[in-house]
Short mmCIF file of C-alpha atoms and ligand atoms in Angstrom, two decimals:
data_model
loop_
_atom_site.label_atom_id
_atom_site.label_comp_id
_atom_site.label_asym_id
_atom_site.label_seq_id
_atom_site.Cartn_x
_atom_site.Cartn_y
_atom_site.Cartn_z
CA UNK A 1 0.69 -18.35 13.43
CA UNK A 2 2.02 -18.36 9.52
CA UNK A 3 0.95 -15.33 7.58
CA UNK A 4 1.01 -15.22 3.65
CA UNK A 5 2.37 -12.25 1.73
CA UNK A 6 1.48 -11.93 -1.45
CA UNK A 7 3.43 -8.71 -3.16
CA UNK A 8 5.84 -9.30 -0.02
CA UNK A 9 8.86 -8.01 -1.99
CA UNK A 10 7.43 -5.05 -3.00
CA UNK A 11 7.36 -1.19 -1.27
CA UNK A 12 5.23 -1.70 1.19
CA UNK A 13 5.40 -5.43 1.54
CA UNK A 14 8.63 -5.78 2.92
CA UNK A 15 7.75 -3.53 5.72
CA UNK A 16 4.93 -5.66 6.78
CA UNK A 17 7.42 -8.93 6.44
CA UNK A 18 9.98 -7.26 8.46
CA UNK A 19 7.10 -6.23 11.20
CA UNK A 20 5.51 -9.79 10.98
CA UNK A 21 9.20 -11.09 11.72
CA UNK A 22 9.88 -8.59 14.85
CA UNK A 23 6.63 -9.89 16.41
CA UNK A 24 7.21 -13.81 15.80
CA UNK A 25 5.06 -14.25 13.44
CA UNK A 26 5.82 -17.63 10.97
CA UNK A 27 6.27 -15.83 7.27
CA UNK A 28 5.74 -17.17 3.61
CA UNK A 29 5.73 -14.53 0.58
CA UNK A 30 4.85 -14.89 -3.14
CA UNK A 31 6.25 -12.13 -5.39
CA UNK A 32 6.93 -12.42 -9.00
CA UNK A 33 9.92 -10.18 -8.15
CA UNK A 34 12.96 -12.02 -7.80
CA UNK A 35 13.12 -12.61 -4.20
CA UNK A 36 16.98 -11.46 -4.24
CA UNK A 37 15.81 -8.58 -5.93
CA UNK A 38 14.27 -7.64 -1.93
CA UNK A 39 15.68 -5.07 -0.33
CA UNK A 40 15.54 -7.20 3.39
CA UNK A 41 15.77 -10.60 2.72
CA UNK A 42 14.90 -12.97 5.86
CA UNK A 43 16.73 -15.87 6.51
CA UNK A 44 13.20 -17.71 8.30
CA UNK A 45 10.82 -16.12 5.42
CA UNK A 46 9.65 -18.78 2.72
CA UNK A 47 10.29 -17.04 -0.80
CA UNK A 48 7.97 -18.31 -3.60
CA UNK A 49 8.75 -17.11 -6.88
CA UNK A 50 4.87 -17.24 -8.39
CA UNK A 51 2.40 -15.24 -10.24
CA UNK A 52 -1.07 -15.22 -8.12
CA UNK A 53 -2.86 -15.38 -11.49
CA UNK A 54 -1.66 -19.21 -11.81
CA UNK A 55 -2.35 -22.26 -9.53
CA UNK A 56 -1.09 -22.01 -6.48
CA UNK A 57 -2.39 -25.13 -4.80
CA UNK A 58 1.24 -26.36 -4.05
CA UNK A 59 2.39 -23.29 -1.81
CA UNK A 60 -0.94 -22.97 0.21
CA UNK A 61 -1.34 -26.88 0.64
CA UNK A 62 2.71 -27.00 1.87
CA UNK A 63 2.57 -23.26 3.88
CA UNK A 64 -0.68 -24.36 5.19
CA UNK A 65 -0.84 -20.27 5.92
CA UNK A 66 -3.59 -19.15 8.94
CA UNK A 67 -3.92 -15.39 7.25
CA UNK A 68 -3.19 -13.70 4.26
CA UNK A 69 -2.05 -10.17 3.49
CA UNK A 70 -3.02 -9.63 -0.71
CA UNK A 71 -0.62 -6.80 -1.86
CA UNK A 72 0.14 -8.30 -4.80
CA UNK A 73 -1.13 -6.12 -7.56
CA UNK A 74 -0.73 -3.90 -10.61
CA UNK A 75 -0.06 -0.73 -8.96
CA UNK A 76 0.50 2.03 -11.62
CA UNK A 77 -2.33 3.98 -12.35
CA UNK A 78 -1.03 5.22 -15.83
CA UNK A 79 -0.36 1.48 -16.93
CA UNK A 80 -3.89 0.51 -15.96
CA UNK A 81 -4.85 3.14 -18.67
CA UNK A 82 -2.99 1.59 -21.39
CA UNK A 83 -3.25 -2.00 -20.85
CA UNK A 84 -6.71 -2.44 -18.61
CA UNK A 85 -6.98 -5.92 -19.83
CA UNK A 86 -3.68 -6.47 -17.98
CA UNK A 87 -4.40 -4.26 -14.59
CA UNK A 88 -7.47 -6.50 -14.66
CA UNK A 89 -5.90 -9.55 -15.12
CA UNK A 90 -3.65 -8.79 -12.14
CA UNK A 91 -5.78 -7.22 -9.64
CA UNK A 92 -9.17 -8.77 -10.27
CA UNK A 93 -8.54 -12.54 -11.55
CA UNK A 94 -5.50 -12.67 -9.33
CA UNK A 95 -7.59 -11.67 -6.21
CA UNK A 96 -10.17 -14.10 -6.68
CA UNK A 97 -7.69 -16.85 -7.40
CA UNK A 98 -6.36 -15.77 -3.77
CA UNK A 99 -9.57 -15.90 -2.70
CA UNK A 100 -10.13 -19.55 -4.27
CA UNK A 101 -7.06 -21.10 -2.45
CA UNK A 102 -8.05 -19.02 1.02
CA UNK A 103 -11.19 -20.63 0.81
CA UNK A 104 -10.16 -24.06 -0.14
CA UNK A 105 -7.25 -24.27 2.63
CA UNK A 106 -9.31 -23.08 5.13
CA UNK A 107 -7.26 -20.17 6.19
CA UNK A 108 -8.51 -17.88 8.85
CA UNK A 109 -9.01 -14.46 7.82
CA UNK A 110 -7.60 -12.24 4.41
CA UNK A 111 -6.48 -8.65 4.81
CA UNK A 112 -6.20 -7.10 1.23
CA UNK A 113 -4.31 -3.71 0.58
CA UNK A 114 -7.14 -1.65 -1.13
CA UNK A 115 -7.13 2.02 -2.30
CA UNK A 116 -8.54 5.89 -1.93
CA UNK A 117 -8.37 5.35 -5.99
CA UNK A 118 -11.90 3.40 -5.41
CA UNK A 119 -13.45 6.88 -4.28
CA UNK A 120 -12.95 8.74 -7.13
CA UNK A 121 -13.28 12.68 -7.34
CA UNK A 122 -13.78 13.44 -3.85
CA UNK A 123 -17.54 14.82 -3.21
CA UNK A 124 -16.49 15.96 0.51
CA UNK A 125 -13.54 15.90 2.58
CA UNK A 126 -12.66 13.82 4.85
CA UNK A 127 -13.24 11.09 2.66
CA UNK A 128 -14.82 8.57 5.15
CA UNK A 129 -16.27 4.87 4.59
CA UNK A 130 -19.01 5.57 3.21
CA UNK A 131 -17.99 7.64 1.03
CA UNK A 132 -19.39 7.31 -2.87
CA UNK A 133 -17.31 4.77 -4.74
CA UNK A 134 -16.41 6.30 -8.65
CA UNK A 135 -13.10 5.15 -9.31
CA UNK A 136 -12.02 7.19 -12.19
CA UNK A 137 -8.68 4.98 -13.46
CA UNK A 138 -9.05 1.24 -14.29
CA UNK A 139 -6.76 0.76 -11.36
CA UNK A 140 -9.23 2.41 -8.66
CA UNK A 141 -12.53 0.07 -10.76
CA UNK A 142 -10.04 -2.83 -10.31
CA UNK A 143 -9.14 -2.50 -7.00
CA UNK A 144 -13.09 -1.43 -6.16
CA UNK A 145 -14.07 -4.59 -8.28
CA UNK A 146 -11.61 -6.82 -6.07
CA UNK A 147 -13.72 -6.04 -2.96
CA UNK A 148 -16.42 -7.18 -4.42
CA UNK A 149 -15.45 -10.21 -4.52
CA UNK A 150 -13.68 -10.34 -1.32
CA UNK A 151 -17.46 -9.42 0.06
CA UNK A 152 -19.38 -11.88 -2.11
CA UNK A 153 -16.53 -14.59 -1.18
CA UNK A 154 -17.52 -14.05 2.38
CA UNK A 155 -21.19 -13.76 2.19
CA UNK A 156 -21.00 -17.27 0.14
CA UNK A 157 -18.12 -19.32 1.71
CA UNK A 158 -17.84 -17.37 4.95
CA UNK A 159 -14.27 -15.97 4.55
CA UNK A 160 -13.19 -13.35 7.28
CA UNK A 161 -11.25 -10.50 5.81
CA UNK A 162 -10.50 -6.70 6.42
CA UNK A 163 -10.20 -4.69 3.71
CA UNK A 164 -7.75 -1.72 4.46
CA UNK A 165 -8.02 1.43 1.91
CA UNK A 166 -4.57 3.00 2.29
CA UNK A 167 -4.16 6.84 1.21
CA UNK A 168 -0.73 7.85 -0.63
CA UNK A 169 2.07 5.46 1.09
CA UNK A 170 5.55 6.90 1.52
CA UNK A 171 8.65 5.59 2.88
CA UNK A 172 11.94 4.20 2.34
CA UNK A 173 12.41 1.64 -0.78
CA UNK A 174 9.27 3.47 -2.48
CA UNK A 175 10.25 3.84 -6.09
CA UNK A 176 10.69 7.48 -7.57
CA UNK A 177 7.99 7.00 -10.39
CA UNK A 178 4.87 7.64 -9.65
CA UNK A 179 4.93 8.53 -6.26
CA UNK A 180 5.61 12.28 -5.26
CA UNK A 181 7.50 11.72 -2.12
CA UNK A 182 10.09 9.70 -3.50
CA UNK A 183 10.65 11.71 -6.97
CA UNK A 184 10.82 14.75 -4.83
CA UNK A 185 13.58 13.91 -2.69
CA UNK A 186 15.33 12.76 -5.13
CA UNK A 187 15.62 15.51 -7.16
CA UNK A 188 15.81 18.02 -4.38
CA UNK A 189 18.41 15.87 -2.76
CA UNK A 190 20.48 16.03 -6.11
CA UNK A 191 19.97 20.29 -5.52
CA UNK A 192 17.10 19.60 -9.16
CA UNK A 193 14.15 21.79 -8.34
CA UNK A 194 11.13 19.81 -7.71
CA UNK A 195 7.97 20.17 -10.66
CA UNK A 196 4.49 20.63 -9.76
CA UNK A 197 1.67 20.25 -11.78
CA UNK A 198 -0.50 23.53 -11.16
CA UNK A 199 -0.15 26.30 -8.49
CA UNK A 200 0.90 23.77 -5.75
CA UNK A 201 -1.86 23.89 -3.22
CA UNK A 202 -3.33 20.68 -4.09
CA UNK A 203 -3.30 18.54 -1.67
CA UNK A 204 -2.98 14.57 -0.68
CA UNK A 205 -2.80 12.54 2.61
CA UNK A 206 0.70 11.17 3.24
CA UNK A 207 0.86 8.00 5.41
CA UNK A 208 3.90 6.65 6.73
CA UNK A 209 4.90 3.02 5.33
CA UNK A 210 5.64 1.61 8.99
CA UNK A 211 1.97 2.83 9.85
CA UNK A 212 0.63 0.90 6.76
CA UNK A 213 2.36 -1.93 8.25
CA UNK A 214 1.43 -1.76 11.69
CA UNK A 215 -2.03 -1.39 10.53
CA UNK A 216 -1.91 -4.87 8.50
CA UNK A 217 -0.82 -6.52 11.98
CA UNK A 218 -3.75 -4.99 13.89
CA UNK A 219 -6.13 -6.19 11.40
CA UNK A 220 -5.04 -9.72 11.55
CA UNK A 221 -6.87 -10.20 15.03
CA UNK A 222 -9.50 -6.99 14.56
CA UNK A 223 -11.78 -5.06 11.77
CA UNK A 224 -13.25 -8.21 10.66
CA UNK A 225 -15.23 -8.04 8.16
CA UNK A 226 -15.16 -4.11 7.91
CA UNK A 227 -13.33 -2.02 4.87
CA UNK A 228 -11.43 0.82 6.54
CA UNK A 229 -9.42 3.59 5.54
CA UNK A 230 -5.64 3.91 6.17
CA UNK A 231 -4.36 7.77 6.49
CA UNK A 232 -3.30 10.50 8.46
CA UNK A 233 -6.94 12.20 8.26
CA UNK A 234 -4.70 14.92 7.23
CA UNK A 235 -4.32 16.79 4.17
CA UNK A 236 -0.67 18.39 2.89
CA UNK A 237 -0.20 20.56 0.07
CA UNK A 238 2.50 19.61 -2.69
CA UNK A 239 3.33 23.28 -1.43
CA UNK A 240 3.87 22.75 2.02
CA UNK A 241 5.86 19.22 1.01
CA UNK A 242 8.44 21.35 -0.75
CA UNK A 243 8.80 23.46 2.28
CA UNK A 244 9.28 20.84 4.51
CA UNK A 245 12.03 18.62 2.65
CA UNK A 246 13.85 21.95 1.92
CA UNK A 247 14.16 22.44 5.76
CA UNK A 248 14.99 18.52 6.66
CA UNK A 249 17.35 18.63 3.63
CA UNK A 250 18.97 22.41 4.46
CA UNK A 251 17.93 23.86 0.73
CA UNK A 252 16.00 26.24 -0.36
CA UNK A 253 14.93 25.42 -3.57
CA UNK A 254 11.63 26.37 -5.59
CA UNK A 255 9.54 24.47 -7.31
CA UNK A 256 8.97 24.08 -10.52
CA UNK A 257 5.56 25.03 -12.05
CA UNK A 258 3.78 23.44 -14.96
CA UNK A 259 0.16 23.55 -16.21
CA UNK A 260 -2.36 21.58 -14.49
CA UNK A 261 -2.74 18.15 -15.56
CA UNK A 262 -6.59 17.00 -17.02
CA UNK A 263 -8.13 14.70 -14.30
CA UNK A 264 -5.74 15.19 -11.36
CA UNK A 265 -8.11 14.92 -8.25
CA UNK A 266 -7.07 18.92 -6.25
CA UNK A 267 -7.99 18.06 -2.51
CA UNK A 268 -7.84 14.68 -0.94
CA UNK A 269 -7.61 13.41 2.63
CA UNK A 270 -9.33 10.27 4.61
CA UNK A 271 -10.88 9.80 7.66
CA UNK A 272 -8.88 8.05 10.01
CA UNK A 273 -11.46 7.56 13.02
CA UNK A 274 -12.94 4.48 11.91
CA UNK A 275 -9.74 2.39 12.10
CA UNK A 276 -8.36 4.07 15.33
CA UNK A 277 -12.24 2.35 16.49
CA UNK A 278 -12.22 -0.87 14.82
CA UNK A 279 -8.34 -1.60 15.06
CA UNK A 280 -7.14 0.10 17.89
CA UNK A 281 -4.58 1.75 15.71
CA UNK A 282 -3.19 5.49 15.12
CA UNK A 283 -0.33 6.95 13.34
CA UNK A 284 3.06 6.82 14.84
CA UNK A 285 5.16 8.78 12.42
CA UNK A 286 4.67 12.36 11.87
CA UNK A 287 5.30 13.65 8.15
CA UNK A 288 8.36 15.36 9.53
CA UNK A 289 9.26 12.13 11.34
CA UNK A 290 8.47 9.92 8.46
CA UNK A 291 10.13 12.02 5.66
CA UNK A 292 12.98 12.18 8.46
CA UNK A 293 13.31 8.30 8.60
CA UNK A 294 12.97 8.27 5.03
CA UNK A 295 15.97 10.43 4.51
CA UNK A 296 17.89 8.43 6.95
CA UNK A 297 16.87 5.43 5.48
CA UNK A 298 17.65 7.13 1.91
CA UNK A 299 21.31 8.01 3.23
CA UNK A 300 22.13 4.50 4.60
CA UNK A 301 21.14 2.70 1.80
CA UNK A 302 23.23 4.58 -0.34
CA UNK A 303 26.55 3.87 1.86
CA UNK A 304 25.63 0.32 1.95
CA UNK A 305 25.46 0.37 -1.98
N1 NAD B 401 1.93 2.62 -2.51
C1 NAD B 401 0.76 3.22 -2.31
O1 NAD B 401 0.70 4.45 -2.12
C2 NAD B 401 -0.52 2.42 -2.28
C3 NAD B 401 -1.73 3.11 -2.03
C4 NAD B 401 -2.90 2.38 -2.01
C5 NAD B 401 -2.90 1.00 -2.18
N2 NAD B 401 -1.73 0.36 -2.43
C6 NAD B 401 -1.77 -1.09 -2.63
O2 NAD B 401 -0.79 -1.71 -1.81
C7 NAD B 401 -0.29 -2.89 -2.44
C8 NAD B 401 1.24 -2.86 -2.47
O3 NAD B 401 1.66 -1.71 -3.20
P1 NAD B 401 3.19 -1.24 -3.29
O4 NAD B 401 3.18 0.24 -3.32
O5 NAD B 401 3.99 -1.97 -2.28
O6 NAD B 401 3.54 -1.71 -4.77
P2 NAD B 401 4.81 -2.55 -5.32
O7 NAD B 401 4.71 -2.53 -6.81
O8 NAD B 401 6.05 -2.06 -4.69
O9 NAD B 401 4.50 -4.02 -4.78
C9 NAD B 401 3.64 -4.91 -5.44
C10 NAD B 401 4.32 -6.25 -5.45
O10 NAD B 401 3.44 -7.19 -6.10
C11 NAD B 401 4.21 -8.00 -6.96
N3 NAD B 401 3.36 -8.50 -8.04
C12 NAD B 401 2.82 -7.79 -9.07
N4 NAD B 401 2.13 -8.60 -9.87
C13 NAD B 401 2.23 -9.85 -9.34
C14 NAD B 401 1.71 -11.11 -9.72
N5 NAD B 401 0.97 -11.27 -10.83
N6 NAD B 401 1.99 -12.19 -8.93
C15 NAD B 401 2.76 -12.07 -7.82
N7 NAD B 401 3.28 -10.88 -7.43
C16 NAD B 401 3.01 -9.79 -8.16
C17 NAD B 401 5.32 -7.09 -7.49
O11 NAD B 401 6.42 -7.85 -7.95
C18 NAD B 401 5.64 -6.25 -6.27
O12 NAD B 401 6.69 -6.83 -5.51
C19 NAD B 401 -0.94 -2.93 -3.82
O13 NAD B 401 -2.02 -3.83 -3.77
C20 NAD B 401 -1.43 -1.52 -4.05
O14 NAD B 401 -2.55 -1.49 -4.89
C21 NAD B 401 -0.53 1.03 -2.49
#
């Protein structure tokens, strides 16, 4: 079976390459990202160097791929504020040009990497399915917008997909900006206090990048035509995060306080029951045993360097 990647070079991407590989799985990937620039390069992975707003008629007539896993995207929430037309560009044209070559070479099913950003200001916790949609960044309306499409495009031309709504991803190769994870250990790793917009009990649901990835393989052969969350079904307080990497990292450092940022969502977490139903899938990792491997990871990576 030969599985597409788009966004395969990126954070999470590689981690579902790498997983594809370890179960046999045949593996192309199209990143604009250099593919040296990838942290794991595979020897037996197809690298195309391509933008999935342009034609790419060549790579799926010569990959010929069965699925494909969209995480190619415009992922930073801030830039989708200050250059929409761009974000959309990206995430919306992009997804249905995906979409347009899926359904042209007759490939099985699409998974697409979706987001809690489509939900908006949470009006309960746990955030399930059903959930209202009010995406409040042009990110979350492009990423809602994008399932649309994936939806219409399967009503019309009968394309199988799962759409998978990840909560906040963490793990090793995640870049510092933007996500609180990473920017936290590395300043508290570098003895810098952490900084925390408000009084620190706001909360998010961490999931482990390995999860993310396992979860991608399950939905290749399950969830069809079903949008499911991707979480813990936990929430963690920034708080609670600082406590925890000061014990895995032996410090004791404080955090930082600054004033409450305008618009910040203060409680989130997702419902997790739906996918253990429809994909047969749970978390493996732990926050401790996540931020663990992540710190491991970290510390490796740094003596290969
Ligand atoms: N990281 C998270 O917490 C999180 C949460 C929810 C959803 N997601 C979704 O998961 C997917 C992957 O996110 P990530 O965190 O790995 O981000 P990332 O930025 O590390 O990876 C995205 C990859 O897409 C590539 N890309 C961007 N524009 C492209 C284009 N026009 N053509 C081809 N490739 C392009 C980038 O080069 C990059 O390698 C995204 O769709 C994102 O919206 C991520």
């Amino acid at each position: 079976m030969k599985v597409l990647v788009t966004g395969g070079c990126g954070f999470i991407g590689q981690h579902i390459v790498e997983e594809l590989v370890k179960r046999n799985y045949r593996v192309a990937v199209i990143d604009v990202t250099c593919y040296e620039d990838c942290h794991v390069l595979h020897s037996d992975v197809r690298y195309y160097h391509a933008d999935i707003t342009e034609n790419l008629d060549d790579i799926f007539e010569k990959e010929k791929p069965d699925y494909v896993i969209h995480l190619a995207a415009q992922v930073d929430v801030v830039k989708s504020i200050e250059k929409p037309k761009l974000d959309a560009t990206i995430n919306i044209t992009g997804t249905i040009n995906i979409l347009d070559c899926c359904y042209k070479h007759s490939v099985k099913k699409l998974i697409y990497a979706s987001s809690a950003a489509v939900y908006g200001e949470p009006a309960y916790l746990g955030i399930d399915e059903d959930h209202p949609q009010n995406p409040t960044s042009f990110y979350g309306i492009s990423k809602h917008s994008a399932e649309l499409y994936i939806k219409a495009f399967s009503d019309l031309h009968e394309l199988n997909y799962t759409i998978l709504r990840y909560a906040n991803v963490y793990g090793p190769g995640s870049k510092a900006n933007g996500n609180v994870i990473s920017t936290f250990i590395d300043l508290m790793s570098n003895d810098k206090q952490p900084e925390i917009f408000g009084d620190g009990n706001q909360s998010r649901d961490f999931i482990f990048v390995k999860d993310v990835a396992n979860a991608n393989i399950a939905a290749l052969h399950r969830g069809d035509r079903q949008t499911i969350n991707i979480s813990t079904g936990k929430p963690t307080t920034l708080n609670e995060l600082v406590k925890k990497l000061n014990s895995l990292l032996n410090k004791n450092l404080t955090a930082n306080y600054l004033p409450a940022r305008d618009g910040d969502i203060s409680q989130s977490y997702l419902t997790n029951i739906k996918a253990h139903d429809s994909l047969n899938w749970g978390i493996e990792y732990s926050l401790e045993r996540g931020l663990q491997f992540t710190l491991n990871q970290d510390k490796e990576n740094l003596h290969d360097k």
